[in-house]
Coordinates of C-alpha atoms in Angstrom, one line a residue:
M18 CA 0.0 0.0 0.0
S19 CA 1.3 3.4 -0.9
K20 CA 1.7 6.1 1.7
L21 CA -1.7 7.2 3.0
F22 CA -1.2 10.3 5.0
G23 CA -0.3 13.7 3.5
T24 CA 0.2 17.1 5.2
D25 CA -3.4 17.0 6.6
G26 CA -4.6 13.4 7.0
V27 CA -5.7 11.3 4.0
R28 CA -7.2 12.9 0.9
G29 CA -8.1 12.1 -2.6
T30 CA -10.9 11.6 -5.1
A31 CA -13.8 9.7 -3.7
N32 CA -14.2 6.1 -4.7
T33 CA -10.6 6.2 -6.0
A34 CA -7.7 4.8 -4.0
P35 CA -6.9 5.8 -1.3
M36 CA -10.3 7.4 -0.7
T37 CA -12.5 4.3 -1.0
A38 CA -15.0 2.9 1.5
E39 CA -12.9 -0.2 2.0
T40 CA -9.8 1.9 2.9
A41 CA -11.9 4.0 5.2
L42 CA -13.1 0.9 7.0
R43 CA -9.5 -0.3 7.4
I44 CA -8.4 3.1 8.6
G45 CA -11.3 3.2 11.1
A46 CA -10.3 -0.2 12.5
A47 CA -6.6 0.9 12.7
V48 CA -7.3 4.1 14.6
G49 CA -9.8 2.3 16.8
R50 CA -7.2 -0.3 17.7
Y51 CA -4.5 2.4 18.3
F52 CA -6.7 4.5 20.6
S53 CA -8.2 1.6 22.6
R54 CA -5.0 -0.2 23.4
D55 CA -4.9 0.7 27.1
G56 CA -7.3 -1.9 28.6
D57 CA -11.0 -2.4 29.3
S58 CA -12.2 1.2 29.8
V59 CA -14.9 2.6 27.5
H60 CA -13.5 4.4 24.5
R61 CA -15.3 6.9 22.3
V62 CA -14.7 8.9 19.1
V63 CA -16.5 11.9 17.6
I64 CA -17.0 12.1 13.9
G65 CA -17.8 15.3 12.0
K66 CA -18.1 15.9 8.3
D67 CA -18.7 18.6 5.7
T68 CA -21.5 18.5 3.1
R69 CA -20.0 16.4 0.3
L70 CA -22.2 13.6 -1.0
S71 CA -19.4 11.0 -0.3
G72 CA -19.4 12.1 3.4
Y73 CA -22.3 9.6 4.0
M74 CA -20.2 6.7 2.6
F75 CA -17.1 7.5 4.6
E76 CA -19.0 8.2 7.8
N77 CA -20.6 4.8 7.6
A78 CA -17.3 3.0 6.6
L79 CA -15.4 4.7 9.4
T80 CA -18.1 3.9 11.9
A81 CA -18.0 0.2 10.9
G82 CA -14.3 0.0 11.3
L83 CA -14.3 1.9 14.7
T84 CA -17.1 -0.1 16.2
S85 CA -15.5 -3.3 15.1
T86 CA -12.7 -2.6 17.5
G87 CA -15.0 -1.7 20.4
M88 CA -15.0 2.1 20.0
N89 CA -18.2 4.0 20.7
V90 CA -18.9 6.5 17.9
L91 CA -20.6 9.9 18.4
L92 CA -21.8 11.3 15.1
L93 CA -21.9 15.1 14.9
G94 CA -23.1 15.5 11.3
P95 CA -22.0 18.6 9.3
V96 CA -19.8 20.8 11.5
P97 CA -16.7 22.8 10.9
T98 CA -13.3 21.1 11.5
P99 CA -12.5 23.2 14.6
A100 CA -15.8 22.0 16.1
V101 CA -14.4 18.4 16.0
G102 CA -11.2 19.6 17.8
L103 CA -13.3 21.3 20.4
L104 CA -15.8 18.5 20.9
T105 CA -13.2 15.8 21.1
R106 CA -11.9 17.5 24.2
S107 CA -15.2 18.6 25.7
M108 CA -16.8 15.2 25.3
R109 CA -13.8 13.4 26.7
A110 CA -13.3 11.4 23.6
D111 CA -10.2 9.4 22.7
L112 CA -10.2 10.5 19.1
G113 CA -11.8 13.0 16.8
V114 CA -12.3 12.5 13.1
M115 CA -13.3 15.1 10.4
I116 CA -14.4 13.9 7.0
S117 CA -13.5 16.7 4.6
A118 CA -11.3 17.7 1.8
S119 CA -11.3 21.3 2.9
H120 CA -11.1 23.7 -0.1
N121 CA -11.0 20.9 -2.7
P122 CA -13.8 20.3 -5.1
A123 CA -16.8 18.1 -4.2
I124 CA -15.5 15.0 -5.9
D125 CA -12.6 14.8 -3.4
N126 CA -12.8 13.9 0.2
G127 CA -10.4 13.4 3.1
I128 CA -10.1 12.2 6.7
K129 CA -8.4 14.3 9.4
F130 CA -7.7 13.1 12.9
F131 CA -7.5 14.8 16.3
G132 CA -6.1 13.3 19.5
P133 CA -7.9 13.5 22.9
D134 CA -6.3 16.9 23.5
G135 CA -8.1 18.3 20.4
Y136 CA -4.9 18.7 18.4
K137 CA -4.1 17.0 15.1
L138 CA -2.0 13.9 15.3
S139 CA 1.7 14.0 14.9
D140 CA 3.6 12.4 12.0
E141 CA 4.8 9.7 14.3
V142 CA 1.3 8.7 15.4
E143 CA 0.1 8.7 11.8
A144 CA 3.0 6.4 10.8
E145 CA 2.0 3.9 13.5
I146 CA -1.7 4.0 12.3
E147 CA -0.6 3.6 8.7
A148 CA 1.4 0.5 9.7
L149 CA -1.8 -0.9 11.4
V150 CA -3.8 -0.2 8.2
A151 CA -1.3 -2.2 6.2
A152 CA -1.1 -5.1 8.6
G153 CA -4.8 -5.3 9.3
V154 CA -6.6 -5.4 12.6
D155 CA -8.5 -8.2 14.2
P156 CA -12.1 -7.3 15.3
V157 CA -13.2 -7.6 18.9
P158 CA -15.6 -10.4 20.0
A159 CA -19.2 -9.8 19.1
A160 CA -20.2 -8.9 22.7
E161 CA -17.6 -6.1 22.7
I162 CA -18.7 -4.3 19.5
G163 CA -19.1 -0.6 20.0
R164 CA -22.2 1.5 19.6
A165 CA -23.0 4.5 17.4
K166 CA -25.1 7.5 18.4
R167 CA -26.2 10.7 16.7
I168 CA -25.3 13.9 18.7
D169 CA -27.9 16.6 17.8
D170 CA -26.5 19.6 19.7
G171 CA -22.9 19.6 18.4
R172 CA -23.3 22.6 16.3
F173 CA -25.0 24.6 19.1
R174 CA -22.1 23.8 21.4
Y175 CA -19.7 25.0 18.8
V176 CA -21.7 28.3 18.2
E177 CA -21.6 29.0 21.9
R178 CA -17.8 28.4 22.0
V179 CA -17.2 30.7 19.1
K180 CA -19.4 33.4 20.6
S181 CA -17.5 33.2 23.9
S182 CA -14.3 34.2 22.0
F183 CA -15.9 37.6 21.2
P184 CA -15.6 40.3 23.7
R185 CA -18.5 40.0 26.1
Q186 CA -19.3 43.7 26.3
M187 CA -19.4 44.0 22.5
R188 CA -22.1 43.4 19.9
L189 CA -22.3 43.5 16.1
D190 CA -25.4 45.8 16.1
G191 CA -25.4 48.1 13.0
L192 CA -22.9 45.9 11.1
K193 CA -24.0 44.4 7.8
V194 CA -22.0 41.3 7.1
V195 CA -21.8 39.0 4.1
V196 CA -20.8 35.5 5.1
D197 CA -20.0 33.0 2.3
C198 CA -20.0 29.5 3.8
A199 CA -18.9 27.7 0.5
N200 CA -21.9 25.5 0.7
G201 CA -19.9 23.7 3.3
A202 CA -19.7 22.7 6.9
A203 CA -20.4 26.1 8.4
Y204 CA -23.6 26.8 6.3
R205 CA -25.7 26.9 9.5
V206 CA -23.3 27.8 12.3
A207 CA -21.7 30.9 10.8
P208 CA -24.9 32.8 10.0
E209 CA -26.4 31.7 13.3
A210 CA -23.4 33.0 15.4
L211 CA -23.2 36.3 13.6
W212 CA -27.0 36.9 13.9
E213 CA -27.0 36.0 17.6
L214 CA -24.3 38.6 18.1
G215 CA -26.5 41.3 16.5
A216 CA -25.2 41.5 12.9
T217 CA -27.4 41.9 9.8
V218 CA -26.4 38.8 8.0
I219 CA -26.4 38.3 4.2
P220 CA -25.7 34.6 3.7
V221 CA -24.0 33.2 0.6
G222 CA -23.2 29.6 -0.1
T223 CA -25.6 28.2 2.4
T224 CA -27.6 25.8 0.2
P225 CA -25.4 22.6 0.0
N226 CA -26.6 19.8 -2.2
G227 CA -23.7 17.4 -1.9
H228 CA -22.1 18.6 -5.1
N229 CA -21.7 22.4 -4.8
I230 CA -19.2 22.7 -2.0
N231 CA -16.5 25.3 -2.9
D232 CA -18.1 25.6 -6.3
G233 CA -17.8 29.3 -7.3
C234 CA -17.9 30.4 -3.7
G235 CA -16.1 30.4 -0.4
S236 CA -12.5 31.4 0.3
M237 CA -11.2 29.9 -2.9
Y238 CA -13.6 32.1 -5.0
P239 CA -14.2 35.3 -3.0
Q240 CA -15.6 37.1 -6.1
T241 CA -19.1 35.9 -5.3
A242 CA -19.0 37.3 -1.8
A243 CA -17.3 40.5 -3.1
E244 CA -20.2 41.1 -5.5
A245 CA -22.7 40.6 -2.6
V246 CA -20.8 43.1 -0.4
V247 CA -21.0 45.8 -3.1
A248 CA -24.6 45.0 -4.1
H249 CA -25.8 45.1 -0.5
G250 CA -23.6 47.9 0.8
A251 CA -22.2 45.6 3.4
D252 CA -19.5 46.6 5.9
V253 CA -17.4 43.5 5.5
G254 CA -17.3 40.1 3.9
I255 CA -16.3 36.7 5.4
C256 CA -15.4 33.9 3.1
L257 CA -14.9 30.4 4.6
D258 CA -13.8 27.2 3.0
G259 CA -15.6 23.9 2.8
D260 CA -14.7 22.9 6.4
A261 CA -14.5 26.4 7.8
D262 CA -11.0 26.2 9.2
R263 CA -9.8 29.1 7.0
V264 CA -11.1 32.6 6.2
I265 CA -10.5 35.3 3.6
L266 CA -11.9 38.7 4.5
L267 CA -13.3 41.4 2.2
D268 CA -13.6 45.1 2.9
E269 CA -16.6 47.3 2.2
K270 CA -15.3 47.8 -1.4
G271 CA -15.0 44.0 -2.0
W272 CA -11.2 44.0 -1.9
V273 CA -9.6 40.9 -0.5
G274 CA -7.4 40.7 2.7
D275 CA -5.6 37.4 3.0
G276 CA -4.3 35.6 6.0
D277 CA -1.0 37.5 6.1
Q278 CA -2.8 40.8 6.5
F279 CA -5.0 39.4 9.3
M280 CA -2.0 37.9 11.1
G281 CA -0.1 41.2 10.8
L282 CA -3.1 43.0 12.3
M283 CA -3.6 40.6 15.2
A284 CA 0.1 40.2 16.0
A285 CA 0.6 44.0 16.2
R286 CA -2.6 44.4 18.4
W287 CA -1.7 41.6 20.7
A288 CA 1.9 42.7 21.1
A289 CA 0.7 46.2 22.0
E290 CA -1.7 44.7 24.6
D291 CA 1.1 42.4 25.9
R292 CA -1.0 39.4 24.8
L293 CA 1.3 37.9 22.2
K294 CA 3.1 35.0 23.9
G295 CA 6.7 34.6 23.0
G296 CA 6.7 37.9 21.2
S297 CA 6.4 36.2 17.8
L298 CA 4.0 35.1 15.2
V299 CA 4.2 31.6 13.7
A300 CA 3.6 31.4 9.9
T301 CA 4.8 29.3 7.0
V302 CA 7.4 29.8 4.3
M303 CA 4.6 31.0 2.0
S304 CA 3.9 34.2 4.1
N305 CA 4.9 37.4 2.3
L306 CA 8.2 39.1 2.9
G307 CA 6.2 42.3 3.5
L308 CA 4.6 40.7 6.6
E309 CA 8.1 39.9 7.9
R310 CA 9.3 43.4 7.4
F311 CA 6.1 44.9 9.0
L312 CA 6.5 42.7 12.1
Q313 CA 10.2 43.7 12.4
G314 CA 9.1 47.3 12.5
K315 CA 6.7 46.4 15.4
G316 CA 9.4 44.5 17.3
V317 CA 7.6 41.2 16.7
G318 CA 9.4 38.1 15.6
L319 CA 8.3 35.7 12.8
E320 CA 8.8 32.0 13.1
R321 CA 8.5 30.2 9.8
T322 CA 7.4 26.5 9.3
S323 CA 6.7 24.1 6.5
V324 CA 3.4 24.6 4.7
G325 CA 0.4 23.1 6.6
D326 CA -1.5 24.4 9.6
R327 CA -0.5 21.3 11.6
Y328 CA 3.1 22.3 11.4
V329 CA 2.2 25.8 12.5
V330 CA 0.4 24.4 15.5
E331 CA 3.3 22.1 16.3
R332 CA 5.7 25.0 16.4
M333 CA 3.3 27.1 18.4
R334 CA 3.0 24.4 21.0
A335 CA 6.7 23.7 21.2
G336 CA 7.6 27.4 21.6
G337 CA 4.6 28.5 23.7
F338 CA 3.2 30.9 21.0
N339 CA -0.5 31.7 20.8
L340 CA -0.9 33.2 17.3
G341 CA -0.1 31.6 14.0
G342 CA -1.4 30.7 10.6
E343 CA -1.1 30.7 6.9
Q344 CA -1.4 33.2 4.1
S345 CA -4.3 31.0 2.7
G346 CA -6.4 31.9 5.7
H347 CA -5.8 29.3 8.4
I348 CA -5.6 31.3 11.6
V349 CA -4.7 29.5 14.8
M350 CA -5.3 31.2 18.1
T351 CA -4.6 28.7 20.8
D352 CA -6.1 30.9 23.5
Y353 CA -9.4 29.9 21.9
A354 CA -9.0 26.8 19.7
T355 CA -6.7 23.9 18.9
T356 CA -6.8 24.3 15.2
G357 CA -7.5 26.9 12.5
D358 CA -11.0 28.5 12.9
G359 CA -12.2 30.8 10.1
L360 CA -15.3 32.0 11.9
M361 CA -13.5 32.7 15.2
A362 CA -10.8 34.6 13.3
A363 CA -13.5 36.6 11.5
L364 CA -15.0 37.6 14.9
Q365 CA -11.7 38.9 16.1
F366 CA -11.4 41.0 13.0
L367 CA -14.9 42.4 13.6
A368 CA -13.9 43.2 17.2
A369 CA -10.9 45.1 15.8
M370 CA -13.2 47.1 13.5
I371 CA -15.5 48.0 16.3
E372 CA -12.8 49.0 18.7
S373 CA -11.0 51.2 16.1
D374 CA -14.2 52.7 14.8
K375 CA -12.7 52.4 11.3
P376 CA -14.0 50.8 8.1
A377 CA -12.8 47.3 7.1
S378 CA -10.6 48.8 4.4
E379 CA -8.5 50.7 6.9
V380 CA -8.3 47.9 9.5
M381 CA -7.5 45.2 7.0
H382 CA -4.6 46.7 5.2
V383 CA -1.6 46.8 7.6
F384 CA 1.3 46.4 5.2
D385 CA 2.2 46.6 1.5
P386 CA 3.0 43.1 0.3
V387 CA 6.1 42.4 -1.8
P388 CA 5.0 41.3 -5.2
Q389 CA 4.5 37.5 -5.1
L390 CA 3.9 35.1 -7.9
L391 CA 2.8 31.4 -7.5
K392 CA 2.4 28.9 -10.3
N393 CA 1.7 25.2 -10.2
V394 CA 2.7 22.3 -12.5
R395 CA 0.9 19.0 -12.3
Y396 CA 2.9 15.8 -12.5
A397 CA 2.0 12.1 -12.8
A398 CA 2.4 9.4 -10.3
G399 CA 5.9 8.1 -10.0
Q400 CA 7.5 11.3 -11.5
T401 CA 10.2 13.1 -9.6
P402 CA 10.7 16.4 -11.4
L403 CA 12.7 18.1 -8.7
E404 CA 15.4 15.5 -9.0
I405 CA 16.0 16.1 -12.8
G406 CA 19.2 18.0 -13.7
S407 CA 17.6 20.6 -16.0
V408 CA 15.1 21.5 -13.3
K409 CA 17.8 21.8 -10.7
D410 CA 19.8 24.1 -13.0
A411 CA 16.7 26.3 -13.6
I412 CA 16.1 26.6 -9.9
A413 CA 19.7 27.5 -9.3
A414 CA 19.6 30.2 -12.0
A415 CA 16.4 31.7 -10.6
E416 CA 17.8 31.8 -7.1
A417 CA 20.9 33.7 -8.4
D418 CA 18.7 36.2 -10.3
L419 CA 16.6 36.8 -7.1
S420 CA 19.5 37.0 -4.7
G421 CA 19.5 40.2 -2.7
N422 CA 16.1 41.4 -3.7
G423 CA 13.7 38.5 -3.2
R424 CA 13.3 34.8 -2.6
L425 CA 12.3 31.6 -4.4
L426 CA 10.4 28.7 -2.9
I427 CA 9.9 25.4 -4.7
R428 CA 7.8 22.6 -3.1
K429 CA 5.6 19.7 -3.7
S430 CA 2.0 20.1 -2.6
G431 CA 1.1 17.9 0.3
T432 CA -2.5 17.3 -0.9
E433 CA -2.3 17.2 -4.7
P434 CA 0.3 16.0 -7.3
L435 CA 1.6 19.6 -7.9
I436 CA 4.9 21.3 -7.9
R437 CA 4.4 24.8 -6.5
V438 CA 6.8 27.5 -7.8
M439 CA 6.6 30.7 -5.8
A440 CA 8.9 33.8 -5.8
E441 CA 8.9 37.3 -4.3
S442 CA 10.7 40.4 -5.5
E443 CA 10.2 44.2 -5.8
D444 CA 11.5 43.8 -9.4
E445 CA 8.5 42.3 -11.1
A446 CA 10.3 41.7 -14.4
V447 CA 12.8 39.5 -12.6
L448 CA 10.0 37.9 -10.6
H449 CA 8.0 36.8 -13.6
A450 CA 11.1 35.7 -15.5
S451 CA 12.4 33.6 -12.6
V452 CA 9.1 31.8 -12.0
N453 CA 8.4 31.2 -15.6
A454 CA 11.8 29.8 -16.2
V455 CA 11.4 27.2 -13.4
V456 CA 7.8 26.4 -14.5
A457 CA 9.0 25.8 -18.1
A458 CA 11.8 23.5 -16.9
V459 CA 9.4 21.5 -14.7
T460 CA 6.8 21.3 -17.5
D461 CA 9.3 20.1 -20.0
A462 CA 10.6 17.5 -17.5
V463 CA 7.1 16.0 -16.8
G464 CA 5.7 16.5 -20.2
A465 CA 2.6 18.3 -18.9
P466 CA 0.8 21.5 -20.0
Q467 CA 1.5 24.6 -18.0

């Protein structure tokens, strides 16, 4: 069996290896065995999902595998990924499972895992589970099979937790908010939370049908929400992805503010309030050079990690930091949550707007980003384009061209068969030439269209 786990659990096209019902059943049995190894006590797991049609199939397959090892399963239904992290801890579960492919199209799906502390599993634990999947797991005797139960109030518990992160003395009265839920996991909780806090809510992407998650909406396609912001004269737009663990914000003009701008805003505010633990923000290698320079000017450090919110969280936990995230909109605030939470981050931005008494456009833009260009090249299974001599030469030449006035980042995607080529430079001619040269070399090496 090929490697199952990527940068964020297991992911792929539904009904195609590895995302088949059979594999999900084997994974369920493996994680059930791993988390019920310590004796005869009762063990439980919570399972959430987004709104993909294949979620039903994987929910049932995982439940079968887990109960076959004696685990009791608590089914939450459609809830955001951060709700699973929260409820795993609050319901004293041994394990949390989220069935979602995040921002990917509806034909994809994935399985993410949370330990009893509400944090995503480490690479080491995932490797042990993967070994159990490959070896197979014996089921428990018939009398010890686990039970499954629907939990009807999971989303309400999550809404209350999200609202508790918002300043108690503050309300959203008078604010008109567009919220685009990507036809995904937050299609009920996000509008409910905002309305309960007093906002006038204009919902977008709140009619999931199993096929339309992330389809022309949400954080990957903020144009839809931007049009709604302008059409309704809204004060701000909130764009979530399919499992609501990331957010992209829009100002009153429909302009986009990414995760870097939000992290810059919050890091500066928290540092001024002496709330920023460790005096640093944790972000990935993808975050803009402009963010790093802005933070330096505020006396705030920047810790960079590999791409993936789990790596951000691991660094935050190891270093005692409480703010981190990704340019793509994963925002992690460990004072409130164990993983990225798009809705909770959006509420923090709204609080900043209210406290400053400024429009979103002034609050959102905290630094001028260094021009950044990202292009992707798809490759086929078994290909290793980054090991080919012509590609290495093109990368070396691009690094030399950017030396002193920018940077180059080449990496393989952890969720798709893509080579990502990213560069930053104030010299946009050099920027485009460098990226295009590397993309051309990779494209030639793999024989794929750009």
